CSV table of C-alpha atoms in Angstrom, one decimal:
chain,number,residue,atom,x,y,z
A,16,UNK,CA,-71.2,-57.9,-32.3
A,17,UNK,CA,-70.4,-60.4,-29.7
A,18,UNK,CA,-68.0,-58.0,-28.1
A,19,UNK,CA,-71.0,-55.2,-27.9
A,20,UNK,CA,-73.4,-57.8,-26.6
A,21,UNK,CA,-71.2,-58.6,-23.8
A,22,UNK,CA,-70.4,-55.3,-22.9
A,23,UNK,CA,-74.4,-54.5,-22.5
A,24,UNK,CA,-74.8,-57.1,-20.4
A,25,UNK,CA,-72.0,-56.2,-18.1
A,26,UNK,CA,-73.3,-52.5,-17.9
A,27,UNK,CA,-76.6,-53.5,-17.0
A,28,UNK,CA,-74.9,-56.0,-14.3
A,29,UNK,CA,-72.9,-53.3,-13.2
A,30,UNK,CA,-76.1,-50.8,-13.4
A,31,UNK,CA,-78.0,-53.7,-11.6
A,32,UNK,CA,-75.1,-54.3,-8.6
A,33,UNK,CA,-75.6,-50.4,-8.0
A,34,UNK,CA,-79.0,-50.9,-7.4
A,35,UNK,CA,-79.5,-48.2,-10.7
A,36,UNK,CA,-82.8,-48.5,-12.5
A,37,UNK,CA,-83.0,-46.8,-16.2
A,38,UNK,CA,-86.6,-47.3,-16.3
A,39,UNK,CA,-87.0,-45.2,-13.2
A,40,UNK,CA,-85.6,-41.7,-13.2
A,41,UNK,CA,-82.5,-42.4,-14.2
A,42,UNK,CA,-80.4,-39.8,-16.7
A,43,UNK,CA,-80.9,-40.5,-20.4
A,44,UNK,CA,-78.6,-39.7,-22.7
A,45,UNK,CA,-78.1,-36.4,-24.2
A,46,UNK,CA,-78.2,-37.7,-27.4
A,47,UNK,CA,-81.2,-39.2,-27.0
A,48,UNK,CA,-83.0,-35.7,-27.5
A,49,UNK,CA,-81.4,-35.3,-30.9
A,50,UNK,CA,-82.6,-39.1,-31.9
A,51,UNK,CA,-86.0,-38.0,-31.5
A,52,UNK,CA,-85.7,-33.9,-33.0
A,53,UNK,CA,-87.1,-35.4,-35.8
A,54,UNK,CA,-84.5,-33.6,-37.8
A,55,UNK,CA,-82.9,-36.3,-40.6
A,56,UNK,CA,-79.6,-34.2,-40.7
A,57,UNK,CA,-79.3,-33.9,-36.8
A,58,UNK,CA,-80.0,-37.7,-36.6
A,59,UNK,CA,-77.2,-38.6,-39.1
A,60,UNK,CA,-74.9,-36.6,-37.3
A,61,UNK,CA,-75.8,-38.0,-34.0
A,62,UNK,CA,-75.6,-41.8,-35.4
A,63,UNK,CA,-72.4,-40.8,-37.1
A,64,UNK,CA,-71.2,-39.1,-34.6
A,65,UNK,CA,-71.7,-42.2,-32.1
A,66,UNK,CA,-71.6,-45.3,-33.9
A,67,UNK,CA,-68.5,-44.3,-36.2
A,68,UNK,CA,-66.5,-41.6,-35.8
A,69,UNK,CA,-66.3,-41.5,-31.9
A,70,UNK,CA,-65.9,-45.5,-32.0
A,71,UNK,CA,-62.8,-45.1,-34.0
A,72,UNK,CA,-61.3,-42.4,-32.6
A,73,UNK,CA,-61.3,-43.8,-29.1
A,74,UNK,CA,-60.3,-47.1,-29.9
A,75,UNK,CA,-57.8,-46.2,-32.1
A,76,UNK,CA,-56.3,-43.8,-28.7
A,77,UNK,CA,-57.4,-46.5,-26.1
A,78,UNK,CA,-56.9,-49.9,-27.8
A,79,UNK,CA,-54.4,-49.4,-30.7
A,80,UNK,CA,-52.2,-46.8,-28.9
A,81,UNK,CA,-52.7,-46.9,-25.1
A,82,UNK,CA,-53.5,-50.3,-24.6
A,83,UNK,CA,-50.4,-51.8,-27.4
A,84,UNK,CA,-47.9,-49.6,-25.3
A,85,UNK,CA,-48.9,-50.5,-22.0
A,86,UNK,CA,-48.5,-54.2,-23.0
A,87,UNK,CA,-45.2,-53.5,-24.9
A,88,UNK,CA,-44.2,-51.4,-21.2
A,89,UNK,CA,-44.6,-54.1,-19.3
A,90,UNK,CA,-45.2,-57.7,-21.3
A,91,UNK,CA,-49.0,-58.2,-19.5
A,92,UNK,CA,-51.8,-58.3,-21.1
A,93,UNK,CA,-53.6,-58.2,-18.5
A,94,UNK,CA,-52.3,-55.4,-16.8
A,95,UNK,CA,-52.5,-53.4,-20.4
A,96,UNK,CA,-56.4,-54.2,-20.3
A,97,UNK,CA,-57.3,-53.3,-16.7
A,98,UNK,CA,-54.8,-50.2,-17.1
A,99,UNK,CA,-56.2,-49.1,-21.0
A,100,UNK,CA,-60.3,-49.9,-19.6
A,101,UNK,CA,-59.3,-47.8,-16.1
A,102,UNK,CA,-58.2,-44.1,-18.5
A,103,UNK,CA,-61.1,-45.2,-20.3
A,104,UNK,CA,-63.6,-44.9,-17.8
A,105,UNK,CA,-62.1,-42.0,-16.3
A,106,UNK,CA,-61.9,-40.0,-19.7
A,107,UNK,CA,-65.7,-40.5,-20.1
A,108,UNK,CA,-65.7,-38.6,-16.6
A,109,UNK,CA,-68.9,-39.9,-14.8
A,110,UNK,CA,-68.6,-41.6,-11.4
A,111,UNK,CA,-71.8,-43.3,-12.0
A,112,UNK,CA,-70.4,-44.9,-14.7
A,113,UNK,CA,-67.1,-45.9,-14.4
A,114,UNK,CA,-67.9,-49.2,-13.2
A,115,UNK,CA,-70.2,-50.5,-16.5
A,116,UNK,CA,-67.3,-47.7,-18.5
A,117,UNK,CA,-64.5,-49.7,-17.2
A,118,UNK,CA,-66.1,-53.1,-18.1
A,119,UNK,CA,-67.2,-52.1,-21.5
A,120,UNK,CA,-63.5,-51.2,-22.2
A,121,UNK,CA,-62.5,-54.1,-20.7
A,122,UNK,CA,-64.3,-56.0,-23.0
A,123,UNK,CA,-63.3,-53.8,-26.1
A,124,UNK,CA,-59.7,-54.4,-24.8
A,125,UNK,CA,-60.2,-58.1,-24.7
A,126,UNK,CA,-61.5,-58.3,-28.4
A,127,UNK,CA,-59.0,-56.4,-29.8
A,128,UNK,CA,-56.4,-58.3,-28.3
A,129,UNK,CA,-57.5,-61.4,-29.2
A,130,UNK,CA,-57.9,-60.6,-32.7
A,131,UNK,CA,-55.0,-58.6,-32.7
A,132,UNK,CA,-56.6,-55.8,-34.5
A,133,UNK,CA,-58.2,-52.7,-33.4
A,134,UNK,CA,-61.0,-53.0,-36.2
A,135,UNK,CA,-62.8,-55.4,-34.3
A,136,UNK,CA,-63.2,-53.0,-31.0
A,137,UNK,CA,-64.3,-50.5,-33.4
A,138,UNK,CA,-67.2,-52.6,-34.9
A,139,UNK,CA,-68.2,-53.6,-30.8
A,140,UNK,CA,-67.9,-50.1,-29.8
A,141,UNK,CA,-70.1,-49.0,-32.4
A,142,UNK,CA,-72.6,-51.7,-32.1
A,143,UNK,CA,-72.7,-50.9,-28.4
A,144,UNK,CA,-73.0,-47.2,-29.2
A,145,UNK,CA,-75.9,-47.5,-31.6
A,146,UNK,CA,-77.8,-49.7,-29.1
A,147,UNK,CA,-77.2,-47.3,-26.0
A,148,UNK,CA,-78.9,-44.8,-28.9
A,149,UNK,CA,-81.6,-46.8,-29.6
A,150,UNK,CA,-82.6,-48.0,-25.7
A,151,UNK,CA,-81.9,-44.1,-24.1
A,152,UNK,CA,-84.3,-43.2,-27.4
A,153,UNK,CA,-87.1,-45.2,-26.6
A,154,UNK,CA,-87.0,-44.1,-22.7
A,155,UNK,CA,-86.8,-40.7,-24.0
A,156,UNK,CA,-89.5,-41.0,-26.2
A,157,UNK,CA,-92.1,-42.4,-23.6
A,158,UNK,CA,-91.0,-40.6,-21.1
A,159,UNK,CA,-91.9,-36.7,-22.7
């Protein structure tokens, strides 16, 4: 939970550096419509979808996989997390974000490694999800 925290703040320092303001016309997130259809079944899916199954499937590709054989490749840890947090912001493909994208995997990176297990990037990642849910929610919500 610390790990999701952290990563928030850094996305909103990195939203903040870019001079990017959520409150005022910035994009909200497509999933944000679906929070607020009103539709139970759409909403599970959404929040599963999200906070569980996307969680797990990247970390398990960027922080089990990519980020373990990059360290193995070339016995850094730190180059394993700036290189694993870099094809992580790229995969998420949004040039606006890649700064915040690249920090939050950063940070994902650096809990995994210090716990030595991929389960507790998985628990950050999905903790961070669900709150990106809840804040782009609320903006979507007042802002219709």
């Amino acid at each position: 939970i610390l790990a999701a925290v952290v990563a928030r703040g850094v996305e909103y320092a990195c939203d903040a550096l870019a001079l990017h303001d959520v409150m005022n016309g910035a994009p909200v997130s497509g999933a944000a419509s679906f929070m607020t259809s009103g539709d139970a079944a759409v909403i599970a899916t959404t929040v599963a979808a999200s906070c569980a199954v996307s969680p797990f499937l990247e970390e398990l590709f960027f922080r089990h996989f990519l980020l373990c054989t990059i360290e193995s490749k070339t016995q850094s840890r730190v180059i394993a997390i700036v290189g694993s947090s870099a094809v992580f912001a790229g995969a998420h493909f949004s040039a606006h974000d890649a700064p915040s994208l690249f920090a939050c995997g950063a940070v994902f990176a650096a809990a995994a490694t210090s716990s030595r297990t991929f389960g507790v990037s998985v628990v950050a990642h999905g903790v961070y999800n669900a709150s990106v849910l809840i804040e782009s929610s609320l903006i979507y919500r007042h802002s219709g």
